[in-house]
Amino acid sequence: MTTTSPHLEPPPWPHCAVGASPDDPVGCRGHLVDSYDTCLAHLPEVLRATYLAGLAPETEVILSGTTFTGDLLQRLLRALRDPNSEQLLVRQARFEAATFTDTADFGGVAFGDVWFDGAVFSGDAVFRGASFAGSAGFCGASFLGSAGFSRAVFSRAADFSGAVFSLDARFDNASFADAAFVGAAFSGDAWFGAATFSHDAHFDHATFTEANFRGAEFAGGAGFSRVAFSGGAVFDRAVFSGGASLRGAVFAGDAGFGGAHFVGDARFGEATFSRSADFRSVTFSGDAWFTRVTFSGSARFSSVTLAGSARFDVTTFSGEAAFQRTAFSGGASFVRAEFSKSADFSEAVFSGDAAFRRAAFSDGAAFGAATFSTGAFFSDATFENVSQLGPLACQGKLDLSGARFGGPVTIKAATAFFSCMRTRWDSTATLRLRYATVDLTDAVIEYPLSVATCPSAFTHDRRPVDESGLAGLDPSARITSLSGVDAAHLALTDVDLSACRLTGTFHLDQLRLEGRCAFAATPTGLHRHGALPARWTQRRALAEEHHWRAATGSTGWTPAPSGTSLQQPASLAPVYRQLRKSFEDAKNEPDAADFYYGEMEMRRHDRDRPSSERALLTLYWAVSGYGLRASRALAWLVGAMAATTLIMMLWGIPKDHPQSVTTGHLTGQNVSLTTDDPAPVNPSGPLRSRLTSQRWERSLRIVVNSVFFRSSGQNLTAAGTYTEMASRLTEPALLGLAVLAVRGRVRR
């Protein structure tokens, strides 16, 4: 199948056909002049003069396909001049596919409806100051010279779709209603500085070399989708009152939007910036979407105001990304964004949620003095060479769950909640926190990690970080969970562990606690344990013990939060044991005693243990608080001594002090002597009569000797003998337990 070449096809209007030949059967394509059989260019001079003399400003001029020299065009325009106002008036004209071989000067012409579709301007095209009261069509027009439309006024639709501008095109200070430059090609500089577009402006799929829209105003929608800028693109101080779409735009040179104002939504999805992109001091009153954008050079968003949502999801920042002092009033989303070089968010203000989930920071990430009013979410983010994160302030939740830090890092944050669930540190790390409730569940710690409360407010560049959103809260850091953490490299300083879940923590005995690390305390005063009143011994306790005792009906203990699994004594005893060892290894014997007490309590309440062992532990607890409560042992000792004294007075000391009787026999010169000790006589008479000061003094002497494991050496009744034996066994043990308890509290 063959097709006819376009230049061999006749135009859709009656044409001149001058110069037709076998090689060019169409010939001249100029529209026939009314009442003549040729076009204006080939009309004999006498007839041309007659035709031009008959023209008036209201005449419809149809000169499609006509070839104009500079002289012929000027003669035509003079013929259309208004004799009263001397204004060049072209109410309705058709110049489709016309050719202008010289400079085409339409400067200052007042057009009605005019069509230059497919026209060729071989020289310069001058439309400076021209006005177009009707439609203006330049579709597919070719401007081989410069095109000047400065200060031109397009009152209705202006269509330059598919137009080709080989040299500079100037539309600066031009006024447009609807403007279409779809697919237009600008090989030279394109100037639209201070141009105004009162309705929609469509530049989709256009190509620019150098484009200047500085100070342009777009009252309607501005469409720049798939536009290609091979050189610089300047939109400084431009105003986009309607929506602006730059989806898929390609900026091969520098792109400048400094001071621009996007009143409506701004869409830059899938755009490509090969060199620097400057958005400093831009105001986005609507949503700003930069999803899947590629910034190969630096991306400057410093001091930008974003009133709506800001989305930079799956965006690539190959150069530096600067967001200093940027205000995000709506949500800010950088999900899966990649920062190959430094990302600077210093002093940025996030009024809505800030999402950096699965973002990758290959170099520095500066968030100094950044403030987050709701939450900052960095879950599953990667920080390769970030030496410091913060200091920042977050009124809501700072989420680093699943994040990975590839190098040494210091994190400084003042935040209400700090989640580090499954966070991985591949090198040393320091967390300096204020106000934070920290969750370290399943965190991976391969190198030393320090978590500490910062006692004073953070500063950045010698100025305090704004922590006013956290005023009124306790500035100390609190850890709620270490479950699943290997604590071998973990050091805690001045943190609150009163609500911390420690079950499931590995190498808890190697945990280092510095400064003041507070654990939960047992309830004070009288409380109810089941149906009985109870008073709990003051000591440090695990949060899990609080949860378990509250679940068993004891009052004063903290119940478990919703969704928290309840731990049984069998699980808590090893935790207490490892914490005790940690304190003992740190030469802190007095504080280790509390965790020994807790361990013994859990063993005593462990129903999986033999009843005999539990009974023995119960006795140990009742007598001396597991050798840790001197007051309890001394109370039992005093009670035992009082009971022993009373028994001795009533039944242990005989009625009278028995006197030894010696008898002898003389046989010849031999004398034999025999001494008999009479058996003690049990006291008789009323019991009250036995309570004398003499018997009390003797009983006290016996009891005191028994405490020090010494025999009194006195004759006692059978009851007294057995009582003394029992006293010599129990009372020294009670004294020893009291001494042991005191020693445990003062031992270094």
XYZ file of C-alpha atoms in Angstrom:
748
model
C 0.000 0.000 0.000
C 1.310 3.448 -0.908
C 0.463 6.823 0.586
C 0.440 10.221 -1.017
C 3.071 12.702 0.190
C 1.435 15.562 2.099
C 2.823 18.215 -0.250
C 1.135 16.465 -3.158
C -2.264 16.598 -1.503
C -4.352 19.689 -2.324
C -5.446 21.953 0.550
C -9.065 21.842 1.732
C -9.803 25.232 0.208
C -9.918 26.487 -3.406
C -6.310 27.224 -4.204
C -4.297 29.110 -6.750
C -2.380 26.175 -8.338
C 0.083 28.538 -10.045
C 3.278 26.684 -10.866
C 1.652 23.263 -10.931
C 3.799 20.647 -12.688
C 4.059 16.903 -12.897
C 6.429 17.034 -9.962
C 4.117 19.373 -8.028
C 0.567 18.880 -9.285
C -0.802 21.120 -6.522
C 1.244 24.229 -7.240
C 0.515 27.340 -5.217
C -1.699 26.600 -2.228
C -2.864 30.153 -1.690
C -6.570 30.650 -1.183
C -8.285 32.204 -4.201
C -9.133 35.837 -3.770
C -12.853 36.442 -4.041
C -13.956 36.919 -7.663
C -10.478 36.035 -8.911
C -8.796 32.806 -9.916
C -5.458 33.335 -8.168
C -4.241 34.040 -4.695
C -3.246 37.475 -3.494
C 0.442 36.812 -4.081
C -0.102 35.879 -7.755
C -2.817 38.383 -8.476
C -1.760 40.953 -11.117
C -0.759 44.243 -9.518
C -3.704 46.176 -10.920
C -6.172 43.639 -9.607
C -4.259 43.343 -6.277
C -4.484 47.093 -5.788
C -8.161 47.002 -6.567
C -8.724 44.201 -4.068
C -6.736 45.901 -1.313
C -8.515 49.179 -1.896
C -11.815 47.445 -1.331
C -10.860 46.113 2.098
C -12.145 47.553 5.355
C -11.529 46.679 9.072
C -14.759 44.687 9.159
C -13.828 42.623 6.091
C -13.272 38.936 6.609
C -9.857 38.137 5.201
C -9.265 34.579 4.007
C -5.670 34.233 2.837
C -4.858 30.661 3.850
C -1.803 29.165 2.160
C -0.735 32.529 0.754
C 2.929 33.494 0.602
C 3.592 36.954 2.010
C 6.596 39.117 1.504
C 7.171 41.872 3.995
C 5.860 44.481 1.558
C 2.719 42.555 0.691
C 1.898 42.059 4.372
C 2.297 45.741 5.155
C 0.087 46.706 2.204
C -2.570 44.325 3.501
C -2.394 45.734 7.037
C -2.556 49.331 5.808
C -5.671 48.443 3.870
C -7.257 47.247 7.109
C -6.393 50.341 9.157
C -9.336 52.111 10.769
C -9.453 55.569 9.172
C -10.900 57.132 12.302
C -8.598 55.727 14.972
C -5.642 54.839 12.763
C -5.700 51.470 14.591
C -4.762 48.379 12.593
C -7.903 46.263 12.845
C -8.208 42.664 11.650
C -11.634 41.546 12.777
C -11.517 38.105 11.240
C -8.694 36.592 9.275
C -7.496 33.171 8.235
C -3.799 32.694 7.582
C -3.654 28.882 7.896
C -0.549 27.442 6.259
C 0.475 30.894 5.081
C 4.151 31.607 4.559
C 5.811 34.829 5.696
C 9.167 35.064 3.943
C 10.326 38.249 5.663
C 9.696 39.789 9.028
C 6.008 39.515 9.834
C 5.208 42.650 11.795
C 1.783 42.499 13.440
C 2.838 44.707 16.315
C -0.072 46.571 17.861
C -2.661 44.982 15.571
C -6.102 44.489 17.067
C -7.365 41.075 16.003
C -10.782 39.600 16.300
C -10.753 35.920 15.398
C -7.552 34.966 13.632
C -6.005 31.680 12.611
C -2.339 31.115 11.825
C -2.515 27.321 12.130
C 0.312 25.700 10.204
C 1.732 29.080 9.150
C 5.467 29.416 8.524
C 7.284 32.535 9.706
C 10.629 32.411 7.914
C 11.732 35.687 9.469
C 10.930 37.264 12.755
C 7.300 37.258 13.875
C 6.402 40.446 15.687
C 3.137 40.540 17.658
C 4.338 42.889 20.370
C 1.385 44.712 21.916
C -1.111 42.952 19.646
C -4.546 42.235 21.022
C -6.677 39.213 20.220
C -10.324 39.856 21.079
C -11.426 36.522 19.647
C -9.818 33.132 19.214
C -6.165 33.043 18.203
C -4.982 29.896 16.478
C -1.290 29.138 15.972
C -1.516 25.332 16.006
C 1.446 23.774 14.252
C 2.869 27.149 13.280
C 6.601 27.330 12.602
C 8.582 30.328 13.827
C 11.971 30.062 12.120
C 13.021 33.447 13.410
C 12.328 35.022 16.739
C 8.739 35.251 17.928
C 7.747 38.349 19.860
C 4.435 38.415 21.729
C 5.503 40.726 24.538
C 2.548 42.565 26.082
C 0.175 40.804 23.718
C -3.368 40.404 25.016
C -5.339 37.206 24.304
C -8.898 37.802 25.505
C -10.142 34.393 24.464
C -8.521 31.074 23.639
C -4.964 31.136 22.347
C -3.846 27.863 20.826
C -0.142 27.310 20.102
C -0.324 23.518 20.306
C 2.359 21.865 18.223
C 3.956 25.202 17.347
C 7.702 25.215 16.694
C 9.850 28.126 17.897
C 13.332 27.805 16.380
C 14.727 30.905 18.051
C 13.710 32.976 21.033
C 10.027 33.289 21.882
C 8.996 36.213 24.027
C 5.640 36.220 25.800
C 6.748 38.360 28.720
C 3.998 40.543 30.179
C 1.503 38.904 27.823
C -2.066 38.329 28.999
C -3.873 35.079 28.254
C -7.343 33.751 28.888
C -7.216 30.057 27.916
C -3.760 29.223 26.587
C -2.681 25.992 24.950
C 0.957 25.224 24.141
C 0.490 21.455 24.124
C 3.401 19.788 22.348
C 4.973 23.120 21.422
C 8.729 23.089 20.822
C 10.909 25.996 22.017
C 14.432 25.615 20.629
C 15.523 29.039 21.803
C 14.790 30.935 24.977
C 11.140 31.042 25.996
C 10.189 34.141 27.942
C 6.930 34.191 29.862
C 8.079 36.514 32.624
C 5.205 38.358 34.317
C 2.735 36.787 31.882
C -0.807 36.365 33.200
C -3.113 33.450 32.499
C -6.657 34.235 33.653
C -7.944 30.759 32.780
C -6.275 27.411 32.174
C -2.803 27.194 30.675
C -1.746 23.952 28.998
C 1.921 23.307 28.240
C 1.707 19.525 28.424
C 4.315 17.628 26.391
C 5.982 20.873 25.336
C 9.782 21.053 24.988
C 11.866 23.972 26.214
C 15.515 24.852 26.005
C 15.622 27.807 28.384
C 12.286 28.757 29.953
C 11.585 31.826 32.047
C 8.234 32.127 33.843
C 9.495 34.497 36.540
C 6.565 36.329 38.105
C 3.984 34.654 35.849
C 0.468 34.366 37.219
C -1.749 31.352 36.549
C -5.308 32.029 37.708
C -6.612 28.717 36.403
C -5.035 25.319 36.085
C -1.425 25.190 34.907
C -0.582 22.026 32.994
C 3.078 21.166 32.454
C 2.749 17.378 32.418
C 5.538 15.563 30.572
C 7.190 18.865 29.685
C 10.910 18.637 28.853
C 13.242 21.470 29.887
C 16.648 20.799 28.339
C 18.069 23.988 29.832
C 17.201 26.093 32.820
C 13.607 26.569 33.961
C 12.808 29.649 36.013
C 9.480 29.965 37.863
C 10.667 32.326 40.599
C 7.828 34.279 42.229
C 5.277 32.690 39.895
C 1.740 32.418 41.252
C -0.358 29.302 40.572
C -3.859 30.119 41.802
C -5.395 26.977 40.338
C -3.923 23.519 40.362
C -0.455 23.052 38.854
C 0.463 19.773 37.259
C 4.079 19.005 36.365
C 3.714 15.218 36.359
C 6.524 13.530 34.511
C 8.234 16.836 33.684
C 11.936 16.598 32.877
C 14.269 19.359 34.060
C 17.671 18.746 32.482
C 19.031 22.095 33.656
C 18.624 24.072 36.840
C 15.031 24.501 37.991
C 14.114 27.545 40.034
C 10.810 28.055 41.848
C 12.102 30.420 44.531
C 9.347 32.464 46.129
C 6.617 30.899 43.978
C 3.121 30.515 45.386
C 0.975 27.469 44.651
C -2.521 28.391 45.821
C -4.040 25.184 44.494
C -2.619 21.676 44.517
C 0.825 21.145 43.010
C 1.558 17.824 41.328
C 5.175 16.962 40.458
C 4.743 13.187 40.424
C 7.435 11.277 38.469
C 9.211 14.504 37.504
C 12.974 14.409 36.957
C 15.390 17.127 38.075
C 18.817 16.394 36.598
C 20.486 19.385 38.201
C 19.639 21.635 41.117
C 15.998 22.224 42.056
C 15.399 25.412 43.993
C 12.084 25.688 45.879
C 13.305 28.033 48.600
C 10.628 30.205 50.216
C 7.877 28.625 48.094
C 4.355 28.639 49.530
C 2.130 25.620 48.876
C -1.369 26.531 50.046
C -2.786 23.249 48.767
C -1.352 19.753 48.564
C 2.176 19.310 47.210
C 2.915 15.928 45.666
C 6.444 14.978 44.661
C 5.811 11.229 44.536
C 8.432 9.218 42.610
C 10.357 12.351 41.717
C 14.071 12.068 40.950
C 16.372 14.835 42.205
C 19.795 14.140 40.693
C 21.210 17.431 41.905
C 20.592 19.379 45.060
C 16.981 19.858 46.178
C 16.455 23.039 48.163
C 13.179 23.374 50.056
C 14.417 25.724 52.776
C 11.861 28.045 54.398
C 9.054 26.492 52.361
C 5.480 26.670 53.655
C 3.305 23.634 52.985
C -0.254 24.202 54.170
C -1.660 20.966 52.764
C -0.256 17.483 52.649
C 3.284 17.083 51.336
C 4.135 13.779 49.683
C 7.639 12.769 48.691
C 6.979 9.019 48.617
C 9.474 6.873 46.646
C 11.386 10.050 45.787
C 15.117 9.872 45.088
C 17.423 12.606 46.369
C 20.827 11.946 44.786
C 22.192 15.322 45.849
C 21.780 17.284 49.023
C 18.217 17.667 50.296
C 17.662 20.879 52.238
C 14.427 21.396 54.199
C 15.719 23.815 56.847
C 13.010 25.870 58.540
C 10.347 24.320 56.309
C 6.835 24.386 57.759
C 4.707 21.274 57.130
C 1.210 22.272 58.261
C -0.442 19.115 56.941
C 0.889 15.588 56.795
C 4.420 15.062 55.435
C 5.156 11.742 53.782
C 8.625 10.585 52.734
C 7.782 6.874 52.590
C 10.544 4.886 50.819
C 12.369 8.084 49.936
C 16.101 7.710 49.275
C 18.614 10.322 50.450
C 22.025 9.580 48.916
C 23.664 12.626 50.472
C 22.873 14.737 53.480
C 19.239 15.424 54.328
C 18.828 18.573 56.370
C 15.540 19.128 58.210
C 16.996 21.467 60.833
C 14.396 23.678 62.509
C 11.652 22.209 60.324
C 8.157 22.325 61.813
C 5.839 19.352 61.293
C 2.307 20.210 62.425
C 0.836 16.930 61.139
C 2.172 13.391 61.010
C 5.627 13.013 59.467
C 6.136 9.637 57.791
C 9.639 8.478 56.850
C 8.769 4.782 56.780
C 11.323 2.655 54.893
C 13.263 5.789 53.947
C 16.999 5.373 53.320
C 19.524 7.925 54.621
C 22.925 7.072 53.148
C 24.669 10.114 54.577
C 23.827 12.582 57.316
C 20.261 13.209 58.465
C 20.020 16.512 60.318
C 16.893 17.097 62.394
C 18.378 19.628 64.791
C 15.646 21.689 66.504
C 12.989 20.057 64.311
C 9.584 19.924 66.013
C 6.786 17.415 65.464
C 3.348 18.332 66.799
C 1.838 14.852 66.402
C 4.117 11.985 65.404
C 7.346 11.200 63.528
C 7.448 7.740 61.980
C 10.786 6.302 60.843
C 9.779 2.639 60.993
C 11.986 0.355 58.855
C 14.114 3.335 57.810
C 17.851 2.895 57.159
C 20.528 5.227 58.516
C 23.893 4.233 57.077
C 26.283 7.009 58.102
C 24.187 9.183 60.369
C 26.320 10.281 63.305
C 23.593 12.267 65.074
C 19.815 12.356 64.926
C 18.377 15.429 66.613
C 18.053 17.119 68.953
C 14.377 17.155 68.063
C 11.091 17.602 69.893
C 8.026 15.450 69.243
C 4.774 15.899 71.137
C 3.473 12.546 69.943
C 5.244 9.325 69.047
C 8.766 9.085 67.655
C 8.752 5.721 65.912
C 12.032 4.027 64.973
C 10.572 0.516 64.909
C 12.504 -1.735 62.557
C 14.970 1.030 61.685
C 18.651 0.178 61.153
C 21.672 2.290 62.057
C 24.822 1.274 60.203
C 27.327 3.411 62.100
C 27.894 5.066 65.467
C 25.019 7.384 66.271
C 23.780 9.706 68.979
C 20.027 10.248 69.164
C 18.771 13.266 71.064
C 15.025 13.530 71.402
C 12.427 15.124 73.618
C 9.317 13.108 72.891
C 6.278 11.723 74.652
C 6.661 8.214 73.193
C 9.723 6.600 71.654
C 9.323 3.244 69.941
C 12.437 1.210 69.097
C 10.769 -2.142 68.531
C 13.035 -4.334 66.348
C 15.422 -1.411 65.864
C 18.904 -2.579 64.902
C 22.146 -0.862 65.873
C 25.169 -2.189 63.961
C 27.541 0.013 65.939
C 27.718 1.911 69.197
C 24.775 4.174 69.969
C 23.746 6.691 72.593
C 20.149 7.665 73.288
C 19.797 10.899 75.233
C 16.129 11.415 75.949
C 13.702 13.705 77.704
C 10.040 13.054 78.586
C 10.205 9.796 76.613
C 8.330 6.584 77.259
C 10.594 4.091 75.480
C 9.740 0.670 74.049
C 12.820 -1.422 73.183
C 10.998 -4.694 72.514
C 13.073 -7.044 70.311
C 15.690 -4.370 69.610
C 18.936 -5.793 68.193
C 21.980 -4.511 70.083
C 25.323 -5.831 68.857
C 27.460 -3.034 70.263
C 27.300 -0.896 73.414
C 24.050 1.043 73.650
C 23.488 3.707 76.282
C 20.055 5.056 77.209
C 20.114 8.066 79.476
C 17.887 10.881 80.651
C 19.180 14.286 79.626
C 18.786 16.486 82.717
C 18.627 19.844 80.890
C 16.809 21.096 77.797
C 18.421 20.414 74.432
C 20.062 23.231 72.490
C 20.811 23.660 68.781
C 23.224 26.324 67.557
C 23.241 27.671 71.121
C 19.489 28.146 71.059
C 17.103 25.979 73.119
C 14.955 23.473 71.278
C 11.239 24.209 71.597
C 9.906 21.707 74.140
C 6.832 23.748 75.064
C 4.514 21.065 73.697
C 5.782 18.687 76.399
C 5.527 21.132 79.298
C 3.993 19.639 82.408
C 5.314 16.128 81.759
C 7.999 14.365 83.767
C 11.265 15.099 81.890
C 12.843 11.768 82.833
C 12.964 8.871 80.381
C 10.884 5.756 81.079
C 11.382 2.337 79.525
C 8.291 0.168 79.157
C 9.808 -2.979 77.694
C 13.151 -4.731 77.221
C 11.540 -7.987 76.170
C 13.539 -9.805 73.522
C 16.593 -7.569 74.007
C 20.112 -8.879 74.598
C 21.145 -6.689 77.509
C 24.812 -7.700 77.439
C 25.750 -4.368 75.801
C 23.030 -2.227 77.336
C 23.644 0.555 79.857
C 20.848 2.574 81.454
C 21.405 5.859 83.246
C 18.792 7.786 85.222
C 15.838 6.041 83.598
C 12.546 4.959 85.123
C 11.974 1.190 84.981
C 8.859 1.151 87.141
C 6.647 0.061 84.216
C 9.290 -1.892 82.287
C 8.564 -5.459 81.159
C 11.758 -7.448 81.664
C 10.588 -11.001 81.025
C 12.186 -12.399 77.889
C 15.301 -10.226 78.190
C 18.564 -12.026 77.458
C 21.698 -11.664 79.617
C 19.834 -9.477 82.050
C 22.538 -10.210 84.593
C 24.942 -8.164 82.422
C 22.701 -5.108 82.326
C 24.479 -2.007 83.631
C 22.420 0.434 85.681
C 23.957 3.802 86.440
C 22.693 6.854 88.260
C 19.161 6.714 89.574
C 17.246 3.918 87.861
C 13.884 3.623 89.564
C 11.898 0.396 89.753
C 8.297 -0.006 90.826
C 7.704 0.032 94.583
C 5.400 -2.172 96.580
C 2.189 -0.544 97.873
C 2.395 1.399 101.109
C -0.057 1.235 104.007
C -2.729 -1.347 104.628
C -4.307 -3.101 101.661
C -6.484 -6.092 101.037
C -5.060 -9.426 99.957
C -8.067 -11.529 99.137
C -10.315 -11.236 102.175
C -7.476 -10.423 104.579
C -5.737 -7.123 105.316
C -2.092 -6.958 104.304
C 0.822 -4.609 104.705
C 3.539 -5.035 102.099
C 7.219 -4.751 102.876
C 8.818 -1.805 101.096
C 11.102 -2.949 98.291
C 11.749 -2.647 94.577
C 9.484 -4.793 92.434
C 9.053 -5.686 88.790
C 6.170 -4.302 86.805
C 5.198 -7.884 85.967
C 4.836 -8.689 89.691
C 2.491 -5.727 90.005
C 0.410 -7.094 87.145
C 0.312 -10.604 88.608
C -0.604 -9.543 92.144
C -3.309 -7.171 90.873
C -4.769 -10.066 88.876
C -4.842 -12.266 91.999
C -7.026 -9.778 93.878
C -4.461 -7.790 95.846
C -5.204 -4.092 96.070
C -2.661 -1.312 95.673
C -0.788 -3.073 92.852
C -0.774 -1.741 89.273
C -2.922 -3.791 86.862
C -1.508 -4.904 83.540
C -2.189 -2.636 80.553
C -4.740 -3.839 78.053
C -3.316 -6.444 75.715
C -0.388 -7.333 77.985
C 0.105 -11.008 78.720
C 0.199 -11.928 82.405
C 3.442 -13.496 83.688
C 3.403 -16.146 86.394
C 5.835 -16.410 89.347
C 7.791 -19.188 87.614
C 8.703 -16.710 84.866
C 9.505 -13.853 87.212
C 11.885 -15.672 89.566
C 14.716 -15.923 86.954
C 14.276 -12.234 86.116
C 14.727 -11.269 89.767
C 17.711 -13.617 90.002
C 19.487 -12.065 87.014
C 18.842 -8.534 88.229
C 20.217 -9.489 91.626
C 23.372 -10.775 89.978
C 23.676 -7.588 87.955
C 23.634 -5.509 91.122
C 26.008 -7.865 92.899
C 28.477 -7.732 90.015
C 28.327 -3.956 90.294
C 29.218 -4.284 94.015
C 25.807 -2.955 94.985
C 24.854 -5.528 97.605
C 22.246 -3.408 99.449
C 20.117 -2.860 96.331
C 20.638 -6.441 95.203
C 18.810 -7.525 98.382
C 15.469 -6.268 97.052
C 15.745 -8.491 93.996
C 16.741 -11.475 96.136
C 13.583 -10.835 98.158
C 11.542 -10.709 94.949
C 13.115 -13.922 93.698
C 12.246 -15.733 96.930
C 8.693 -14.353 96.822
C 8.188 -15.731 93.327
C 9.612 -19.096 94.342
C 7.276 -19.176 97.341
C 4.239 -18.470 95.155
C 5.279 -20.813 92.350
C 2.681 -23.593 92.493
C 4.852 -25.836 90.330
C 7.358 -26.205 93.151
C 7.014 -28.954 95.803
C 4.775 -28.052 98.700
C 7.554 -28.859 101.191
C 9.846 -26.321 99.551
C 7.106 -23.716 99.505
C 6.370 -24.395 103.193
C 10.038 -23.967 104.070
C 10.164 -20.703 102.082
C 7.013 -19.514 103.824
C 8.638 -20.165 107.209
C 11.793 -18.368 106.066
C 9.660 -15.417 104.907
C 7.600 -15.305 108.101
C 10.562 -15.494 110.447
C 12.981 -13.024 108.846
C 11.782 -11.884 105.439
C 14.257 -14.256 103.753
C 17.059 -13.017 106.000
C 16.542 -9.453 104.810
C 14.177 -8.005 107.406
C 16.054 -7.463 110.691
C 13.013 -6.044 112.403
C 11.038 -9.181 111.719
C 13.808 -11.470 113.035
C 14.330 -9.295 116.091
C 10.611 -9.282 116.798
C 10.557 -13.048 116.689
C 13.710 -13.136 118.858
C 12.180 -10.851 121.463
C 9.000 -12.890 121.381
C 10.937 -16.142 121.742
C 12.955 -14.728 124.626
C 9.811 -13.492 126.357
C 8.111 -16.850 125.899
C 11.177 -18.706 127.142
C 11.442 -16.440 130.148
C 7.786 -16.961 131.008
C 8.037 -20.748 130.626
C 11.101 -20.816 132.801
C 9.395 -18.781 135.507
C 6.305 -20.928 135.489
C 7.688 -24.415 134.975
C 11.388 -24.478 134.217
C 12.974 -23.341 137.462
C 12.570 -25.797 140.398
C 10.695 -24.863 143.545
C 13.852 -24.590 145.638
C 17.464 -24.537 144.729
C 18.506 -28.176 145.385
C 21.389 -28.614 147.871
C 23.917 -31.379 147.334
C 24.088 -33.929 150.241
C 27.402 -35.645 151.026
C 27.445 -38.826 153.168
C 30.464 -40.870 154.289
C 31.399 -44.258 155.744
C 34.415 -45.033 157.923
C 35.769 -48.504 157.566
C 38.937 -48.956 159.502
C 41.213 -46.290 158.251
C 39.305 -45.833 154.997
C 36.689 -43.092 154.541
C 34.274 -43.162 151.576
C 32.218 -40.046 150.714
C 29.155 -39.921 148.465
C 27.585 -36.654 147.181
C 24.020 -36.822 145.953
C 22.291 -34.113 143.892
C 18.622 -34.297 144.660
C 16.283 -34.123 141.672
C 14.765 -30.660 141.054
C 11.312 -30.360 142.470
C 8.701 -28.919 140.153
C 7.231 -25.696 141.423
C 3.861 -25.922 143.054
C 1.204 -23.537 144.078
C -0.676 -20.974 142.012
C 0.991 -19.782 138.783
C 0.785 -16.170 139.918
C 2.898 -17.020 142.977
C 5.719 -18.189 140.679
C 6.046 -14.789 138.962
C 8.593 -13.345 141.339
C 11.508 -11.035 140.633
C 13.961 -13.674 141.785
C 12.617 -16.288 139.427
C 12.443 -13.654 136.621
C 16.098 -12.756 137.098
C 17.141 -16.411 136.981
C 14.963 -17.032 133.894
C 16.375 -13.977 132.073
C 19.908 -15.157 132.742
C 19.084 -18.539 131.240
C 17.463 -16.966 128.182
C 20.317 -14.545 127.508
C 22.819 -17.371 127.720
C 20.692 -19.363 125.287
C 20.720 -16.496 122.751
C 24.503 -16.715 122.631
C 24.410 -20.486 122.478
C 25.703 -20.922 126.037
C 24.439 -23.191 128.779
C 23.206 -21.528 131.941
C 24.651 -24.277 134.167
C 21.602 -24.210 136.387
C 19.474 -27.092 137.635
C 16.195 -27.047 135.776
C 13.096 -29.073 135.747
C 12.488 -31.414 132.871
C 10.308 -28.766 131.200
C 13.006 -26.190 131.755
C 15.695 -28.419 130.303
C 13.812 -29.000 127.082
C 12.831 -25.357 126.863
C 16.470 -24.359 127.213
C 17.461 -26.797 124.480
C 14.874 -25.332 122.132
C 15.905 -21.811 123.065
C 19.584 -22.518 122.394
C 18.600 -23.765 118.928
C 16.106 -21.106 117.779
C 17.161 -17.901 119.449
C 20.776 -17.821 118.174
C 19.394 -18.537 114.693
C 16.992 -15.606 114.959
C 19.801 -13.374 116.153
C 21.939 -14.521 113.265
C 19.171 -13.747 110.782
C 18.802 -10.252 112.220
C 22.549 -9.659 111.972
C 22.541 -11.016 108.426
C 19.739 -8.640 107.439
C 21.583 -5.652 108.852
C 24.807 -6.745 107.184
C 23.028 -7.025 103.840
C 21.872 -3.416 104.038
C 25.223 -1.890 104.986
C 27.567 -4.125 103.021
C 29.602 -2.367 100.364
